[in-house]
Amino acid sequence: MVYNQELEKEIPEGWEVKKLEDIYKIQIGRTPPRDEPKWFNNSEDENINWISIKDINENGNYILSTNESLSLEAYKTFKIPLIPKDTVVLSFKMSVGKLSITNINSLSNEAIASFIENENNYLSNKYLYLYLKCFNYKSLGTTSSIVNSINSSMIKEFKIIIPIKEVNNNFSNYIEDIYSNIKIGEIQNQKLTQLQSLLLSRLATLEG
């Protein structure tokens, strides 16, 4: 173990401490004008899933679907960053610290940060997900208040401990199977919920 001055604690020898912005492209989403319905759930245009805090709260470890979508025109007009599948997303306003991993290509609103891996980044996205899940967000505020929001500049400055490649690869091999099973379970739960809703709606029609 060696003492790290930035963290003011010991970390394993050979491990590094970096800012998130050094190893990830951090994207922030956008919201088109709400008083212009054409940008949202437009049946006449190709739509793209659009993540809000509600979706992170309602989904589990993975975002499988979203409550709202944006038109392709909205995506192009407002230049909203695209979030690829298997990307970690973080809520940093109101519900600070809520996390998910995308299982779909999507967009997001301005309360969500997404972490796009740089070419030289070998970290498992599950490592980032669990690291941010354990992060003490309350430490970003005063001792007398609860943190309601942080900003993108603060996120970029987050320090993350980088294990050596061998440790990361061993961790990745171990954790991927676990999260693969978690994702399968969440997909099955979603399908069962959808089936339940369908059956209840048909039952209501028959009773009517």
PDB file of C-alpha atoms in Angstrom:
ATOM      1  CA  MET A   1       0.000   0.000   0.000  1.00  0.00           C
ATOM      2  CA  VAL A   2       1.142   3.564  -0.717  1.00  0.00           C
ATOM      3  CA  TYR A   3      -0.166   6.863   0.623  1.00  0.00           C
ATOM      4  CA  ASN A   4      -2.064   9.010  -1.897  1.00  0.00           C
ATOM      5  CA  GLN A   5      -2.039  12.720  -1.121  1.00  0.00           C
ATOM      6  CA  GLU A   6      -5.108  13.527  -3.257  1.00  0.00           C
ATOM      7  CA  LEU A   7      -7.318  11.060  -1.394  1.00  0.00           C
ATOM      8  CA  GLU A   8      -5.400  11.391   1.867  1.00  0.00           C
ATOM      9  CA  LYS A   9      -5.391   7.628   2.332  1.00  0.00           C
ATOM     10  CA  GLU A  10      -3.493   4.544   1.231  1.00  0.00           C
ATOM     11  CA  ILE A  11      -4.208   2.747  -2.044  1.00  0.00           C
ATOM     12  CA  PRO A  12      -2.639  -0.413  -3.535  1.00  0.00           C
ATOM     13  CA  GLU A  13       0.768   0.060  -5.110  1.00  0.00           C
ATOM     14  CA  GLY A  14       0.573   0.598  -8.875  1.00  0.00           C
ATOM     15  CA  TRP A  15      -2.981   1.947  -8.748  1.00  0.00           C
ATOM     16  CA  GLU A  16      -3.658   5.509  -9.885  1.00  0.00           C
ATOM     17  CA  VAL A  17      -6.040   8.337  -9.039  1.00  0.00           C
ATOM     18  CA  LYS A  18      -7.517  10.337 -11.910  1.00  0.00           C
ATOM     19  CA  LYS A  19     -10.334  12.783 -12.548  1.00  0.00           C
ATOM     20  CA  LEU A  20     -13.366  11.360 -14.333  1.00  0.00           C
ATOM     21  CA  GLU A  21     -12.899  13.850 -17.175  1.00  0.00           C
ATOM     22  CA  ASP A  22      -9.442  12.358 -17.836  1.00  0.00           C
ATOM     23  CA  ILE A  23     -10.843   8.953 -18.779  1.00  0.00           C
ATOM     24  CA  TYR A  24     -14.443   9.684 -19.820  1.00  0.00           C
ATOM     25  CA  LYS A  25     -16.211  12.054 -22.145  1.00  0.00           C
ATOM     26  CA  ILE A  26     -18.940  13.382 -19.844  1.00  0.00           C
ATOM     27  CA  GLN A  27     -22.123  14.344 -21.689  1.00  0.00           C
ATOM     28  CA  ILE A  28     -25.093  16.337 -20.398  1.00  0.00           C
ATOM     29  CA  GLY A  29     -28.486  16.034 -22.084  1.00  0.00           C
ATOM     30  CA  ARG A  30     -31.061  18.657 -23.031  1.00  0.00           C
ATOM     31  CA  THR A  31     -34.816  19.255 -22.959  1.00  0.00           C
ATOM     32  CA  PRO A  32     -36.607  20.774 -25.971  1.00  0.00           C
ATOM     33  CA  PRO A  33     -39.295  23.422 -25.263  1.00  0.00           C
ATOM     34  CA  ARG A  34     -42.160  21.717 -23.449  1.00  0.00           C
ATOM     35  CA  ASP A  35     -44.695  24.059 -25.035  1.00  0.00           C
ATOM     36  CA  GLU A  36     -43.865  22.601 -28.465  1.00  0.00           C
ATOM     37  CA  PRO A  37     -45.341  19.062 -28.465  1.00  0.00           C
ATOM     38  CA  LYS A  38     -43.856  18.173 -31.856  1.00  0.00           C
ATOM     39  CA  TRP A  39     -40.519  17.403 -30.206  1.00  0.00           C
ATOM     40  CA  PHE A  40     -41.970  14.702 -27.911  1.00  0.00           C
ATOM     41  CA  ASN A  41     -43.384  11.241 -28.700  1.00  0.00           C
ATOM     42  CA  ASN A  42     -44.051  12.260 -32.293  1.00  0.00           C
ATOM     43  CA  SER A  43     -45.920   9.471 -34.064  1.00  0.00           C
ATOM     44  CA  GLU A  44     -45.044  10.999 -37.448  1.00  0.00           C
ATOM     45  CA  ASP A  45     -41.290  10.857 -36.895  1.00  0.00           C
ATOM     46  CA  GLU A  46     -38.719   8.303 -35.801  1.00  0.00           C
ATOM     47  CA  ASN A  47     -38.371   8.536 -32.027  1.00  0.00           C
ATOM     48  CA  ILE A  48     -35.389   8.070 -29.706  1.00  0.00           C
ATOM     49  CA  ASN A  49     -35.654   7.030 -26.043  1.00  0.00           C
ATOM     50  CA  TRP A  50     -35.173  10.032 -23.718  1.00  0.00           C
ATOM     51  CA  ILE A  51     -33.988   9.433 -20.136  1.00  0.00           C
ATOM     52  CA  SER A  52     -35.209  11.472 -17.164  1.00  0.00           C
ATOM     53  CA  ILE A  53     -34.735  11.027 -13.422  1.00  0.00           C
ATOM     54  CA  LYS A  54     -38.097   9.239 -13.355  1.00  0.00           C
ATOM     55  CA  ASP A  55     -36.706   6.514 -15.621  1.00  0.00           C
ATOM     56  CA  ILE A  56     -33.667   5.988 -13.407  1.00  0.00           C
ATOM     57  CA  ASN A  57     -35.915   5.783 -10.342  1.00  0.00           C
ATOM     58  CA  GLU A  58     -38.348   3.338 -11.991  1.00  0.00           C
ATOM     59  CA  ASN A  59     -35.780   1.066 -13.639  1.00  0.00           C
ATOM     60  CA  GLY A  60     -33.351  -1.144 -11.782  1.00  0.00           C
ATOM     61  CA  ASN A  61     -29.684  -1.480 -12.617  1.00  0.00           C
ATOM     62  CA  TYR A  62     -30.519  -1.188 -16.322  1.00  0.00           C
ATOM     63  CA  ILE A  63     -32.629   1.272 -18.289  1.00  0.00           C
ATOM     64  CA  LEU A  64     -34.697  -0.967 -20.550  1.00  0.00           C
ATOM     65  CA  SER A  65     -37.197   1.648 -21.728  1.00  0.00           C
ATOM     66  CA  THR A  66     -38.159   5.272 -21.092  1.00  0.00           C
ATOM     67  CA  ASN A  67     -41.416   7.045 -20.320  1.00  0.00           C
ATOM     68  CA  GLU A  68     -40.851   9.617 -23.047  1.00  0.00           C
ATOM     69  CA  SER A  69     -39.097   9.817 -26.377  1.00  0.00           C
ATOM     70  CA  LEU A  70     -37.875  12.633 -28.580  1.00  0.00           C
ATOM     71  CA  SER A  71     -38.308  12.926 -32.312  1.00  0.00           C
ATOM     72  CA  LEU A  72     -35.336  12.502 -34.596  1.00  0.00           C
ATOM     73  CA  GLU A  73     -35.848  16.145 -35.559  1.00  0.00           C
ATOM     74  CA  ALA A  74     -35.494  17.210 -31.900  1.00  0.00           C
ATOM     75  CA  TYR A  75     -32.279  15.204 -31.588  1.00  0.00           C
ATOM     76  CA  LYS A  76     -30.810  16.970 -34.621  1.00  0.00           C
ATOM     77  CA  THR A  77     -32.210  20.457 -33.948  1.00  0.00           C
ATOM     78  CA  PHE A  78     -31.071  20.709 -30.323  1.00  0.00           C
ATOM     79  CA  LYS A  79     -27.879  18.694 -30.862  1.00  0.00           C
ATOM     80  CA  ILE A  80     -28.626  16.404 -27.932  1.00  0.00           C
ATOM     81  CA  PRO A  81     -25.733  13.993 -27.231  1.00  0.00           C
ATOM     82  CA  LEU A  82     -26.477  10.376 -28.085  1.00  0.00           C
ATOM     83  CA  ILE A  83     -25.919   7.870 -25.286  1.00  0.00           C
ATOM     84  CA  PRO A  84     -24.821   4.437 -26.557  1.00  0.00           C
ATOM     85  CA  LYS A  85     -26.024   1.171 -25.073  1.00  0.00           C
ATOM     86  CA  ASP A  86     -24.018  -0.020 -22.024  1.00  0.00           C
ATOM     87  CA  THR A  87     -23.273   3.502 -20.788  1.00  0.00           C
ATOM     88  CA  VAL A  88     -23.383   4.535 -17.120  1.00  0.00           C
ATOM     89  CA  VAL A  89     -25.777   7.444 -16.481  1.00  0.00           C
ATOM     90  CA  LEU A  90     -25.933   9.542 -13.307  1.00  0.00           C
ATOM     91  CA  SER A  91     -28.634  11.842 -11.957  1.00  0.00           C
ATOM     92  CA  PHE A  92     -27.014  14.976 -10.544  1.00  0.00           C
ATOM     93  CA  LYS A  93     -30.027  17.201  -9.832  1.00  0.00           C
ATOM     94  CA  MET A  94     -32.686  16.653  -7.142  1.00  0.00           C
ATOM     95  CA  SER A  95     -32.121  12.867  -6.913  1.00  0.00           C
ATOM     96  CA  VAL A  96     -28.344  13.169  -6.720  1.00  0.00           C
ATOM     97  CA  GLY A  97     -26.413   9.933  -7.146  1.00  0.00           C
ATOM     98  CA  LYS A  98     -29.114   7.787  -8.779  1.00  0.00           C
ATOM     99  CA  LEU A  99     -27.480   5.494 -11.334  1.00  0.00           C
ATOM    100  CA  SER A 100     -28.316   3.128 -14.166  1.00  0.00           C
ATOM    101  CA  ILE A 101     -26.680   1.458 -17.139  1.00  0.00           C
ATOM    102  CA  THR A 102     -28.357   1.932 -20.504  1.00  0.00           C
ATOM    103  CA  ASN A 103     -29.561  -1.172 -22.313  1.00  0.00           C
ATOM    104  CA  ILE A 104     -30.733   0.944 -25.248  1.00  0.00           C
ATOM    105  CA  ASN A 105     -29.361   3.787 -27.335  1.00  0.00           C
ATOM    106  CA  SER A 106     -30.911   6.926 -25.906  1.00  0.00           C
ATOM    107  CA  LEU A 107     -30.846  10.643 -25.159  1.00  0.00           C
ATOM    108  CA  SER A 108     -31.344  12.361 -21.792  1.00  0.00           C
ATOM    109  CA  ASN A 109     -32.436  15.610 -20.206  1.00  0.00           C
ATOM    110  CA  GLU A 110     -30.119  18.143 -18.581  1.00  0.00           C
ATOM    111  CA  ALA A 111     -30.295  16.472 -15.141  1.00  0.00           C
ATOM    112  CA  ILE A 112     -28.491  13.364 -16.391  1.00  0.00           C
ATOM    113  CA  ALA A 113     -24.775  12.906 -17.040  1.00  0.00           C
ATOM    114  CA  SER A 114     -23.508  10.049 -19.194  1.00  0.00           C
ATOM    115  CA  PHE A 115     -19.979   8.651 -19.178  1.00  0.00           C
ATOM    116  CA  ILE A 116     -18.584   7.751 -22.599  1.00  0.00           C
ATOM    117  CA  GLU A 117     -15.365   5.739 -22.449  1.00  0.00           C
ATOM    118  CA  ASN A 118     -12.222   7.247 -23.980  1.00  0.00           C
ATOM    119  CA  GLU A 119     -10.079   5.044 -26.220  1.00  0.00           C
ATOM    120  CA  ASN A 120      -7.348   4.736 -23.586  1.00  0.00           C
ATOM    121  CA  ASN A 121      -9.798   3.772 -20.836  1.00  0.00           C
ATOM    122  CA  TYR A 122      -9.687   0.082 -19.920  1.00  0.00           C
ATOM    123  CA  LEU A 123     -12.033   0.276 -16.909  1.00  0.00           C
ATOM    124  CA  SER A 124     -15.103  -1.926 -16.787  1.00  0.00           C
ATOM    125  CA  ASN A 125     -18.297   0.146 -16.888  1.00  0.00           C
ATOM    126  CA  LYS A 126     -19.489  -1.965 -13.944  1.00  0.00           C
ATOM    127  CA  TYR A 127     -16.472  -0.720 -11.972  1.00  0.00           C
ATOM    128  CA  LEU A 128     -17.497   2.892 -12.676  1.00  0.00           C
ATOM    129  CA  TYR A 129     -21.130   2.077 -11.849  1.00  0.00           C
ATOM    130  CA  LEU A 130     -20.284   0.529  -8.486  1.00  0.00           C
ATOM    131  CA  TYR A 131     -17.673   3.192  -7.699  1.00  0.00           C
ATOM    132  CA  LEU A 132     -20.214   5.984  -8.237  1.00  0.00           C
ATOM    133  CA  LYS A 133     -22.829   3.999  -6.325  1.00  0.00           C
ATOM    134  CA  CYS A 134     -20.546   4.029  -3.268  1.00  0.00           C
ATOM    135  CA  PHE A 135     -19.522   7.671  -3.693  1.00  0.00           C
ATOM    136  CA  ASN A 136     -20.360   9.942  -0.746  1.00  0.00           C
ATOM    137  CA  TYR A 137     -22.332  12.691  -2.497  1.00  0.00           C
ATOM    138  CA  LYS A 138     -23.174  14.327   0.825  1.00  0.00           C
ATOM    139  CA  SER A 139     -19.509  15.232   1.133  1.00  0.00           C
ATOM    140  CA  LEU A 140     -20.041  17.707  -1.709  1.00  0.00           C
ATOM    141  CA  GLY A 141     -22.352  19.880   0.421  1.00  0.00           C
ATOM    142  CA  THR A 142     -22.223  21.391   3.868  1.00  0.00           C
ATOM    143  CA  THR A 143     -22.607  19.263   6.976  1.00  0.00           C
ATOM    144  CA  SER A 144     -25.898  20.982   7.769  1.00  0.00           C
ATOM    145  CA  SER A 145     -27.676  20.381   4.472  1.00  0.00           C
ATOM    146  CA  ILE A 146     -28.551  17.594   2.072  1.00  0.00           C
ATOM    147  CA  VAL A 147     -27.118  17.947  -1.419  1.00  0.00           C
ATOM    148  CA  ASN A 148     -29.997  18.620  -3.839  1.00  0.00           C
ATOM    149  CA  SER A 149     -27.877  19.163  -6.920  1.00  0.00           C
ATOM    150  CA  ILE A 150     -24.339  19.321  -8.179  1.00  0.00           C
ATOM    151  CA  ASN A 151     -23.041  20.646 -11.486  1.00  0.00           C
ATOM    152  CA  SER A 152     -21.222  19.128 -14.425  1.00  0.00           C
ATOM    153  CA  SER A 153     -17.941  20.800 -13.458  1.00  0.00           C
ATOM    154  CA  MET A 154     -18.046  19.032 -10.090  1.00  0.00           C
ATOM    155  CA  ILE A 155     -18.678  15.690 -11.787  1.00  0.00           C
ATOM    156  CA  LYS A 156     -15.675  16.152 -14.062  1.00  0.00           C
ATOM    157  CA  GLU A 157     -13.510  16.751 -10.996  1.00  0.00           C
ATOM    158  CA  PHE A 158     -14.604  13.527  -9.250  1.00  0.00           C
ATOM    159  CA  LYS A 159     -11.572  11.443  -8.318  1.00  0.00           C
ATOM    160  CA  ILE A 160     -11.610   7.762  -9.202  1.00  0.00           C
ATOM    161  CA  ILE A 161      -9.140   5.067  -8.177  1.00  0.00           C
ATOM    162  CA  ILE A 162      -7.813   3.173 -11.205  1.00  0.00           C
ATOM    163  CA  PRO A 163      -6.697  -0.413 -10.534  1.00  0.00           C
ATOM    164  CA  ILE A 164      -3.923  -2.017 -12.561  1.00  0.00           C
ATOM    165  CA  LYS A 165      -5.114  -3.755 -15.757  1.00  0.00           C
ATOM    166  CA  GLU A 166      -4.771  -7.258 -14.361  1.00  0.00           C
ATOM    167  CA  VAL A 167      -7.029  -6.474 -11.404  1.00  0.00           C
ATOM    168  CA  ASN A 168      -9.541  -4.692 -13.646  1.00  0.00           C
ATOM    169  CA  ASN A 169      -9.645  -7.608 -16.086  1.00  0.00           C
ATOM    170  CA  ASN A 170     -10.167 -10.137 -13.285  1.00  0.00           C
ATOM    171  CA  PHE A 171     -12.911  -7.961 -11.810  1.00  0.00           C
ATOM    172  CA  SER A 172     -14.552  -7.542 -15.214  1.00  0.00           C
ATOM    173  CA  ASN A 173     -14.549 -11.289 -15.900  1.00  0.00           C
ATOM    174  CA  TYR A 174     -16.124 -11.924 -12.501  1.00  0.00           C
ATOM    175  CA  ILE A 175     -18.732  -9.153 -12.491  1.00  0.00           C
ATOM    176  CA  GLU A 176     -19.951  -9.409 -16.106  1.00  0.00           C
ATOM    177  CA  ASP A 177     -21.630 -12.782 -15.542  1.00  0.00           C
ATOM    178  CA  ILE A 178     -23.356 -11.451 -12.431  1.00  0.00           C
ATOM    179  CA  TYR A 179     -24.718  -8.374 -14.175  1.00  0.00           C
ATOM    180  CA  SER A 180     -25.679 -10.389 -17.243  1.00  0.00           C
ATOM    181  CA  ASN A 181     -27.975 -12.458 -15.021  1.00  0.00           C
ATOM    182  CA  ILE A 182     -29.277  -9.307 -13.326  1.00  0.00           C
ATOM    183  CA  LYS A 183     -30.163  -7.840 -16.729  1.00  0.00           C
ATOM    184  CA  ILE A 184     -31.948 -11.031 -17.801  1.00  0.00           C
ATOM    185  CA  GLY A 185     -33.991 -10.917 -14.591  1.00  0.00           C
ATOM    186  CA  GLU A 186     -34.933  -7.271 -15.077  1.00  0.00           C
ATOM    187  CA  ILE A 187     -35.977  -7.883 -18.696  1.00  0.00           C
ATOM    188  CA  GLN A 188     -38.160 -10.804 -17.598  1.00  0.00           C
ATOM    189  CA  ASN A 189     -39.740  -8.678 -14.863  1.00  0.00           C
ATOM    190  CA  GLN A 190     -40.513  -5.951 -17.378  1.00  0.00           C
ATOM    191  CA  LYS A 191     -42.170  -8.439 -19.742  1.00  0.00           C
ATOM    192  CA  LEU A 192     -44.254  -9.884 -16.896  1.00  0.00           C
ATOM    193  CA  THR A 193     -45.354  -6.394 -15.847  1.00  0.00           C
ATOM    194  CA  GLN A 194     -46.355  -5.586 -19.431  1.00  0.00           C
ATOM    195  CA  LEU A 195     -48.252  -8.873 -19.697  1.00  0.00           C
ATOM    196  CA  GLN A 196     -50.044  -8.173 -16.418  1.00  0.00           C
ATOM    197  CA  SER A 197     -51.113  -4.733 -17.658  1.00  0.00           C
ATOM    198  CA  LEU A 198     -52.364  -6.238 -20.922  1.00  0.00           C
ATOM    199  CA  LEU A 199     -54.379  -8.948 -19.164  1.00  0.00           C
ATOM    200  CA  LEU A 200     -55.914  -6.470 -16.717  1.00  0.00           C
ATOM    201  CA  SER A 201     -56.940  -4.136 -19.533  1.00  0.00           C
ATOM    202  CA  ARG A 202     -58.571  -7.023 -21.432  1.00  0.00           C
ATOM    203  CA  LEU A 203     -60.326  -8.171 -18.278  1.00  0.00           C
ATOM    204  CA  ALA A 204     -61.682  -4.679 -17.742  1.00  0.00           C
ATOM    205  CA  THR A 205     -62.972  -4.661 -21.338  1.00  0.00           C
ATOM    206  CA  LEU A 206     -64.749  -8.003 -20.860  1.00  0.00           C
ATOM    207  CA  GLU A 207     -66.362  -6.872 -17.615  1.00  0.00           C
ATOM    208  CA  GLY A 208     -67.531  -3.677 -19.286  1.00  0.00           C
TER     209      GLY A 208
END
